[in-house]
Tab-separated table of C-alpha atoms in Angstrom:
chain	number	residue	atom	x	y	z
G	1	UNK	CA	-7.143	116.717	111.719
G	2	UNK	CA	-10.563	118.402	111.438
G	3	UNK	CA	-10.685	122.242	111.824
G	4	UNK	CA	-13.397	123.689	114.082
G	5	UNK	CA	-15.851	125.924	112.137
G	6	UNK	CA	-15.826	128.293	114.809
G	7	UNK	CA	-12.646	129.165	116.281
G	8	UNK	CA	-10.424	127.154	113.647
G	9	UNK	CA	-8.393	124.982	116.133
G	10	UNK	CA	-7.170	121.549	114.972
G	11	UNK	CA	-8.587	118.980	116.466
G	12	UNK	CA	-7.274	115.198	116.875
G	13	UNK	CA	-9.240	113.133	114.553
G	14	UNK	CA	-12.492	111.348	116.055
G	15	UNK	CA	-13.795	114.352	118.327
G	16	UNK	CA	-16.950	115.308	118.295
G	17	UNK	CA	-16.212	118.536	120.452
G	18	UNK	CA	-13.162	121.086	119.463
G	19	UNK	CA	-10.437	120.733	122.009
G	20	UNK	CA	-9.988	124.343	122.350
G	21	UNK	CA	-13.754	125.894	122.658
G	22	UNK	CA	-15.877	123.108	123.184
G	23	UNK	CA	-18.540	123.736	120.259
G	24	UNK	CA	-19.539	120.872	117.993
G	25	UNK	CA	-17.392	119.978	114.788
G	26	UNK	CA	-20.347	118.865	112.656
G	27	UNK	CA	-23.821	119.124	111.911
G	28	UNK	CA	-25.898	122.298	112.625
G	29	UNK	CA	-25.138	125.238	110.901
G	30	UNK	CA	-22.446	127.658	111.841
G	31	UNK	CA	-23.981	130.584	113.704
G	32	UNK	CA	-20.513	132.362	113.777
G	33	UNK	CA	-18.458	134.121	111.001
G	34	UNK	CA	-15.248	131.850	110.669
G	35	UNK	CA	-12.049	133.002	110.159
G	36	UNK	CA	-10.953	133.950	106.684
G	37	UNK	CA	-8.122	131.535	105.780
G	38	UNK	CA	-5.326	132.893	103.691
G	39	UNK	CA	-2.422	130.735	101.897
G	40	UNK	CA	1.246	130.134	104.044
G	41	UNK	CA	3.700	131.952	102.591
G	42	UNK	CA	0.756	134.865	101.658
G	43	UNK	CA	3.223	138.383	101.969
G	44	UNK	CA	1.579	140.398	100.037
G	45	UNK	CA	-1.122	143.144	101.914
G	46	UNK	CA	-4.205	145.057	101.084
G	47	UNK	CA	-3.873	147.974	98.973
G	48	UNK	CA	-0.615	147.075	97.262
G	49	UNK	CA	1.247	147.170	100.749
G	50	UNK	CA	4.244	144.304	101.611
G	51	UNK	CA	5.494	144.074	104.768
G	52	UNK	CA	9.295	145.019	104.529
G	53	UNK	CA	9.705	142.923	107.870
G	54	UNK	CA	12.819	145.283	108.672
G	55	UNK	CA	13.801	144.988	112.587
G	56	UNK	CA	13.886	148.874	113.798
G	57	UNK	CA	16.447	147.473	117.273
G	58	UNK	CA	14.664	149.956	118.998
G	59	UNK	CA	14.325	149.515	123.043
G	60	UNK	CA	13.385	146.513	124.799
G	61	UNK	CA	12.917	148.032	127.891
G	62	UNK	CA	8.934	148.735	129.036
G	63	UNK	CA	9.104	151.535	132.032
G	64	UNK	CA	6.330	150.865	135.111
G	65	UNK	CA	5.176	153.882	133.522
G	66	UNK	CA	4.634	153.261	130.331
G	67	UNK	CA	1.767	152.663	127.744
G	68	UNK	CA	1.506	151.055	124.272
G	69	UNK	CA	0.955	153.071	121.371
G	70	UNK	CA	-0.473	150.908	118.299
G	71	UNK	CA	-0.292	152.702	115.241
G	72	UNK	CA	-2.289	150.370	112.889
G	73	UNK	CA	-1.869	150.419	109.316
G	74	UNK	CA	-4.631	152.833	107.370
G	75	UNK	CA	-6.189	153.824	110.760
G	76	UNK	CA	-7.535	157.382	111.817
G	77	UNK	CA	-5.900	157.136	114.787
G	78	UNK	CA	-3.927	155.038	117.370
G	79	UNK	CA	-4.419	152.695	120.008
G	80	UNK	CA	-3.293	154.072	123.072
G	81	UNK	CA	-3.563	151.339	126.622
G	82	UNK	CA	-1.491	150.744	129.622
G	83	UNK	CA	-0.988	147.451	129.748
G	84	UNK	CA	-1.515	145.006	133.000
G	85	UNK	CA	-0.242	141.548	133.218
G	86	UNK	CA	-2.193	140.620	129.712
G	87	UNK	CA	-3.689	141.863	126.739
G	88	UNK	CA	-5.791	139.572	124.430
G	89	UNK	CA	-5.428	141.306	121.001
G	90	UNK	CA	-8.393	139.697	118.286
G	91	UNK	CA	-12.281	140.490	116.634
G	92	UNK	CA	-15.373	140.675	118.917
G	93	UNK	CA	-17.898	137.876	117.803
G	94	UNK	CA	-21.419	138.457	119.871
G	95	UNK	CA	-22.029	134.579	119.458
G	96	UNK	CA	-18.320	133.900	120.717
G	97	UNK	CA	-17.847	133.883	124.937
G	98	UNK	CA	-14.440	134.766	124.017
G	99	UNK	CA	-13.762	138.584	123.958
G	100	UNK	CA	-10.428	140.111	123.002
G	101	UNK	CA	-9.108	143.181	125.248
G	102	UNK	CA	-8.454	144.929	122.195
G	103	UNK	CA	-10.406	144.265	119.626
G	104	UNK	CA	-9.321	144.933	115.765
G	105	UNK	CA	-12.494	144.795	113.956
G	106	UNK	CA	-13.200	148.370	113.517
G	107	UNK	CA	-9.335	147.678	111.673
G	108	UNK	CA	-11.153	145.561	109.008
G	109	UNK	CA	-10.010	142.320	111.639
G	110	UNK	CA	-12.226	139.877	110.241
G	111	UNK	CA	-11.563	140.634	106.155
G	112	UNK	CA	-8.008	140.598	107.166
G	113	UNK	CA	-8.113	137.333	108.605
G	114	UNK	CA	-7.473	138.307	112.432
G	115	UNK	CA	-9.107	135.402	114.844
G	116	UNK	CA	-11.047	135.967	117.611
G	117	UNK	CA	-8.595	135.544	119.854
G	118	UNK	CA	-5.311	136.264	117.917
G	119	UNK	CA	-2.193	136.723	120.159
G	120	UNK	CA	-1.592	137.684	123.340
G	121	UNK	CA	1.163	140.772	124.950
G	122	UNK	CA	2.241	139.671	128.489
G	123	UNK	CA	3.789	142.803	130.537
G	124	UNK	CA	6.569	141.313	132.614
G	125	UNK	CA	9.082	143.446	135.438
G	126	UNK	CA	11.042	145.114	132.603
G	127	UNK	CA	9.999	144.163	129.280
G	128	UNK	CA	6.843	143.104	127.477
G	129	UNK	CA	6.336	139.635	124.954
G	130	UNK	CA	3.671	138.921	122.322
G	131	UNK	CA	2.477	135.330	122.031
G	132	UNK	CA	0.487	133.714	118.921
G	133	UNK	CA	-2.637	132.155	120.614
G	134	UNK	CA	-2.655	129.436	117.348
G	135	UNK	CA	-4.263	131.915	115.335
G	136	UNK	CA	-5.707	130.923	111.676
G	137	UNK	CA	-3.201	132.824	109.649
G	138	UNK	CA	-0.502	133.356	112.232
G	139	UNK	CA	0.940	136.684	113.862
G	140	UNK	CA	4.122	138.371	112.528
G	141	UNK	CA	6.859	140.299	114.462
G	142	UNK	CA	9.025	142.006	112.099
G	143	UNK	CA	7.922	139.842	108.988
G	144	UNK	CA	8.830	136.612	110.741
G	145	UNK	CA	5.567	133.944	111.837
G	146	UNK	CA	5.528	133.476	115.308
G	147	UNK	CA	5.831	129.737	116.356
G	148	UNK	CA	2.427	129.547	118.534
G	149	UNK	CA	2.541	129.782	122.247
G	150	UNK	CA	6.501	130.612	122.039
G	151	UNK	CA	7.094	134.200	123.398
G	152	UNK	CA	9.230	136.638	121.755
G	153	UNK	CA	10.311	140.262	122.969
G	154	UNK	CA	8.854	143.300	121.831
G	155	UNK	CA	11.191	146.195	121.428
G	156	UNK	CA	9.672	149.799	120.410
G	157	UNK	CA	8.879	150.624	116.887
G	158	UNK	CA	8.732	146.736	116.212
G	159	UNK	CA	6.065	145.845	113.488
G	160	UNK	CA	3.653	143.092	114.219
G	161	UNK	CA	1.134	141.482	111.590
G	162	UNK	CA	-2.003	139.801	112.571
G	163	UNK	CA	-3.229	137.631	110.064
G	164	UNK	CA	-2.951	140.513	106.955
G	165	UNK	CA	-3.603	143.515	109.570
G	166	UNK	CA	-0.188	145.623	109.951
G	167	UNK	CA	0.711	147.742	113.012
G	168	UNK	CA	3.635	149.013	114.441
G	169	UNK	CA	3.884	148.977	118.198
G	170	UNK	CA	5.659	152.005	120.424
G	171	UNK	CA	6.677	152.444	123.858
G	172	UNK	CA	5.302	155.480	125.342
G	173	UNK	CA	6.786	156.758	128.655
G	174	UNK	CA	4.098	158.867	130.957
G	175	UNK	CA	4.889	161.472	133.810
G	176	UNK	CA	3.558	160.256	136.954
């Protein structure tokens, strides 16, 4: 397996190209900031912080009306969006042609090891699901690693980690 400099997908031995964004494995030098790679089984957080990884049970049910609420760890404020079909949750790159919807860098994404494009939230009739887009150091929901591109259920209040990044993620319902 060779990892791609830029967007850190493994590729099959023997490819020239990465499988995933098409940009050379070797030679010229990397014009993009890679991914900061952090150890498996890595727990402990910036600043002294662990992630408790407690499950809160609270509601899985996401209203027609409703909007997320993303109260990340250490920021001024929150991150508030009504969601569509999809949000793409990772750090800008200006040499990437990849751009996340939401986009954690002003959240210290890229010291924290977030990827460009981290994990996805999929709004469905009733309910909304994260997915792991095979990021470098893996997404967390409620201290467990998600198993990439296998969907799990958000409920509100549940706490999701991306790479070393920690936010907790609320339902919000809005008058119409």
């Amino acid at each position: 397996m060779k990892n791609c400099p830029y967007c850190a997908h493994k590729n099959r031995e023997g490819y020239l190209f990465c499988e995933d964004c098409g940009r050379p494995l070797s030679g010229s030098t990397i014009d993009t900031l890679p991914t900061k790679h952090f150890e498996v089984g890595t727990r402990d957080l910036p600043n002294g912080f662990t992630s408790l990884g407690a499950a809160t049970w609270g509601t899985a049910n996401f209203q027609s009306d409703s909007s997320i609420v993303l109260v990340i760890r250490d920021a001024d404020a929150p991150i508030n969006v009504r969601p569509e079909k999809r949000l793409i949750f990772g750090r800008a790159d200006n040499t990437s042609v990849n751009r996340p919807d939401i986009d954690l860098t002003p959240f210290g994404a890229l010291e924290k090891g977030v990827s460009r494009t981290h994990c996805a939230i999929y709004r469905d009739d009733l309910t909304l699901t994260i997915v792991d887009l095979g990021s470098a150091n893996g997404t967390h929901l409620n201290g467990q690693r998600l198993t990439p591109e296998v969907p799990r259920v958000l409920r509100d209040g549940d706490e999701i980690q991306f790479g070393m990044l920690v936010a907790h993620i609320y339902f919000k319902a809005t008058s119409l």
